[in-house]
Amino acid sequence: MSEMSTGLTATLILLAIALFVHEPWRWIGIFIGNRIDVQSPWFQWVRSVATALVAGLVMRLILFPAGALAGLGLGVRGLAMASGIAAYFLLGRTLAVGVGTGALVLVVAQSLFG
Amino acid sequence: MIPADDYEPPRPETDDAAEWRGLSRSAVFRRGLAVALTVPGLILAASSAGFGALSRDAGFSLFNSVFMMAAFFALPAQVVMVDQMARGASLSAGALVVTLTGIRLLPMCVVLMPYLKGPRATRLGFLLAGHFIAVTAWMEGWRRLPHLPAEHRLDHFLGIGTGLLGSTLIGTAFGYELAGVVPPLVSAVLLFLTPVYFLLSLIAAAAALSDRYAIVAGVVLGPPIYLLVPGFDLLLTGLIGGTIAHFAARHREARP
């Protein structure tokens, strides 16, 4: 498969995978979402499933990261995440402040303890 | 913690809707495009740069890296795709993991769809909107659309999606070209921005008690489930955590 990573063959493979095994989930979701009664317990349940799923993704990205983030210690990553959440709640619930604080703490903590 | 009033997704219009009155469809679309220049848009562009660098490492051409970004428009699917190809996995194994990461888009599309329905909705509009549903665009739609008059929601979301798609394509190309030039700490910060933004957005958008329970359930259950069944972890975390949160919130709210 790796020898096909360049060129038109790879483009066609990527297109086929995107169109036939990835995009259909979106189509099914739209189909269901178009018909579901938003007051029904089913809709409320799907909403909770989507929320828990994204929260799980967050933990995976922090605890089991890929690439350069994996080079930083777990303590540094955890501290930065906790600082971002704390800054969000303590400093006026602004998204940019929380994200910015988290990034800043990551850099400082890595420079001090890394 | 005080339980929120029972949440109804297409909320009645708020006062914010007044400022959208009388805007043309293209003005509404352009306001959506501008979301690409806000913090979430910039974070997504930075994450895309991380993907561009990863894709280059795996031996993909610049064109195919950018094409993958446009065709999937979902970073987790792209990352596993690149990872599988780099490890020389078979095409069917690659397709299987990609489809597993795609399942998570289903509930996200279901819950955003009621916002997109409106007098100007068309089937093509829905399909396009669906393609833009990945975490960032979903999050921004979730936060912003309730404040718009119903007739503007689809146009605005298409603007959000188009703007974010543009910034991811530019980000991917940048990351591809700059790979290896930036120090590892900078790359690490870029990769760190995404989860922090996701979590804070979930917290910001949590309106009902079940939302808050679902966040906690996902955070607690995600790691052990990942260790037990990697590959199926997101789906299982969503199903188990979401179900627990749903019934716990109903139980709690049913009490006097």
Short mmCIF file of C-alpha atoms in Angstrom, two decimals, chain B residues 108-256:
data_model
loop_
_atom_site.label_atom_id
_atom_site.label_comp_id
_atom_site.label_asym_id
_atom_site.label_seq_id
_atom_site.Cartn_x
_atom_site.Cartn_y
_atom_site.Cartn_z
CA MET B 108 -23.10 14.42 15.28
CA CYS B 109 -25.02 14.75 12.00
CA VAL B 110 -28.23 13.58 13.67
CA VAL B 111 -28.12 16.24 16.36
CA LEU B 112 -27.12 19.13 14.09
CA MET B 113 -29.63 18.31 11.37
CA PRO B 114 -32.70 19.79 13.11
CA TYR B 115 -30.93 23.17 13.08
CA LEU B 116 -30.24 22.97 9.36
CA LYS B 117 -33.81 22.33 8.37
CA GLY B 118 -35.45 25.53 7.27
CA PRO B 119 -37.41 27.17 4.47
CA ARG B 120 -34.31 27.35 2.24
CA ALA B 121 -33.03 23.81 2.82
CA THR B 122 -32.30 21.66 -0.23
CA ARG B 123 -31.01 18.11 -0.53
CA LEU B 124 -27.73 19.35 -2.04
CA GLY B 125 -27.42 21.82 0.80
CA PHE B 126 -27.82 19.01 3.33
CA LEU B 127 -25.22 16.82 1.60
CA LEU B 128 -22.73 19.70 1.54
CA ALA B 129 -23.49 20.59 5.15
CA GLY B 130 -23.01 16.93 6.09
CA HIS B 131 -19.57 16.88 4.51
CA PHE B 132 -18.56 19.81 6.72
CA ILE B 133 -19.66 18.01 9.88
CA ALA B 134 -16.46 17.16 11.67
CA VAL B 135 -15.79 18.20 15.24
CA THR B 136 -14.85 21.87 14.70
CA ALA B 137 -17.63 22.83 12.27
CA TRP B 138 -20.11 20.79 14.32
CA MET B 139 -19.06 22.60 17.47
CA GLU B 140 -19.38 26.03 15.86
CA GLY B 141 -22.75 25.16 14.35
CA TRP B 142 -23.90 23.86 17.70
CA ARG B 143 -22.87 27.09 19.43
CA ARG B 144 -23.95 29.59 16.82
CA LEU B 145 -26.97 28.31 14.88
CA PRO B 146 -29.51 28.48 17.75
CA HIS B 147 -29.03 32.26 17.80
CA LEU B 148 -29.95 32.67 14.13
CA PRO B 149 -33.37 32.94 12.48
CA ALA B 150 -34.26 29.54 11.00
CA GLU B 151 -34.10 30.70 7.38
CA HIS B 152 -30.44 31.72 7.74
CA ARG B 153 -29.09 28.63 9.51
CA LEU B 154 -28.20 26.44 6.53
CA ASP B 155 -26.58 29.32 4.58
CA HIS B 156 -24.58 30.32 7.64
CA PHE B 157 -23.43 26.78 8.32
CA LEU B 158 -22.38 26.32 4.68
CA GLY B 159 -20.31 29.48 5.11
CA ILE B 160 -18.73 28.13 8.30
CA GLY B 161 -17.91 24.84 6.55
CA THR B 162 -16.51 26.48 3.42
CA GLY B 163 -14.31 28.83 5.44
CA LEU B 164 -13.02 26.04 7.67
CA LEU B 165 -12.38 23.79 4.65
CA GLY B 166 -10.35 26.58 3.06
CA SER B 167 -8.28 27.10 6.19
CA THR B 168 -7.62 23.35 6.55
CA LEU B 169 -6.40 23.11 2.94
CA ILE B 170 -4.04 26.05 3.42
CA GLY B 171 -2.97 24.66 6.81
CA THR B 172 -2.23 21.22 5.33
CA ALA B 173 -0.10 22.70 2.53
CA PHE B 174 1.77 24.90 5.03
CA GLY B 175 2.44 22.00 7.38
CA TYR B 176 3.58 19.84 4.48
CA GLU B 177 6.09 22.43 3.30
CA LEU B 178 7.28 23.39 6.79
CA ALA B 179 7.64 19.84 8.15
CA GLY B 180 10.95 19.41 9.89
CA VAL B 181 11.61 23.16 9.98
CA VAL B 182 9.69 23.97 13.17
CA PRO B 183 11.03 22.76 16.55
CA PRO B 184 9.25 19.75 18.15
CA LEU B 185 7.84 21.88 21.00
CA VAL B 186 5.99 24.05 18.49
CA SER B 187 4.57 20.94 16.81
CA ALA B 188 3.55 19.63 20.24
CA VAL B 189 1.71 22.87 21.05
CA LEU B 190 -0.13 22.68 17.71
CA LEU B 191 -1.27 19.14 18.50
CA PHE B 192 -2.27 20.15 22.03
CA LEU B 193 -4.59 22.99 20.92
CA THR B 194 -7.19 20.66 19.41
CA PRO B 195 -8.17 18.61 22.48
CA VAL B 196 -8.25 21.69 24.74
CA TYR B 197 -10.50 23.48 22.28
CA PHE B 198 -12.75 20.42 21.91
CA LEU B 199 -13.20 20.00 25.66
CA LEU B 200 -13.80 23.68 26.39
CA SER B 201 -16.30 23.88 23.53
CA LEU B 202 -18.18 20.88 24.88
CA ILE B 203 -18.31 22.57 28.29
CA ALA B 204 -19.39 25.88 26.72
CA ALA B 205 -22.14 24.23 24.69
CA ALA B 206 -23.46 22.03 27.53
CA ALA B 207 -27.01 23.24 28.06
CA ALA B 208 -28.73 20.27 29.69
CA LEU B 209 -27.79 18.22 32.72
CA SER B 210 -27.35 15.19 30.44
CA ASP B 211 -24.68 17.12 28.48
CA ARG B 212 -22.63 17.66 31.61
CA TYR B 213 -23.02 14.05 32.69
CA ALA B 214 -22.03 12.92 29.17
CA ILE B 215 -18.82 14.99 29.27
CA VAL B 216 -17.84 13.46 32.62
CA ALA B 217 -18.75 9.95 31.44
CA GLY B 218 -16.71 10.34 28.26
CA VAL B 219 -13.70 11.69 30.16
CA VAL B 220 -13.81 8.88 32.74
CA LEU B 221 -14.64 5.96 30.45
CA GLY B 222 -12.62 6.97 27.38
CA PRO B 223 -9.11 6.00 28.57
CA PRO B 224 -9.90 2.53 30.01
CA ILE B 225 -12.03 1.67 26.97
CA TYR B 226 -9.21 2.78 24.67
CA LEU B 227 -6.79 0.48 26.51
CA LEU B 228 -9.22 -2.44 26.37
CA VAL B 229 -10.52 -2.13 22.81
CA PRO B 230 -8.49 0.35 20.74
CA GLY B 231 -10.22 1.04 17.45
CA PHE B 232 -13.71 0.68 18.83
CA ASP B 233 -13.04 2.95 21.79
CA LEU B 234 -14.74 6.13 20.59
CA LEU B 235 -17.88 4.34 19.52
CA LEU B 236 -18.10 2.36 22.77
CA THR B 237 -17.27 5.38 24.92
CA GLY B 238 -20.07 7.28 23.19
CA LEU B 239 -22.60 4.48 23.49
CA ILE B 240 -21.83 3.44 27.08
CA GLY B 241 -21.04 6.89 28.44
CA GLY B 242 -23.91 8.57 26.59
CA THR B 243 -26.42 5.96 27.73
CA ILE B 244 -25.34 6.24 31.38
CA ALA B 245 -25.47 10.05 31.17
CA HIS B 246 -28.87 10.01 29.50
CA PHE B 247 -30.53 7.81 32.11
CA ALA B 248 -28.71 9.39 35.05
CA ALA B 249 -29.94 12.83 33.99
CA ARG B 250 -33.49 11.61 33.47
CA HIS B 251 -33.45 9.92 36.86
CA ARG B 252 -32.09 13.04 38.54
CA GLU B 253 -34.54 15.38 36.82
CA ALA B 254 -37.48 13.12 37.62
CA ARG B 255 -36.88 13.59 41.34
CA PRO B 256 -38.85 16.40 42.96
#
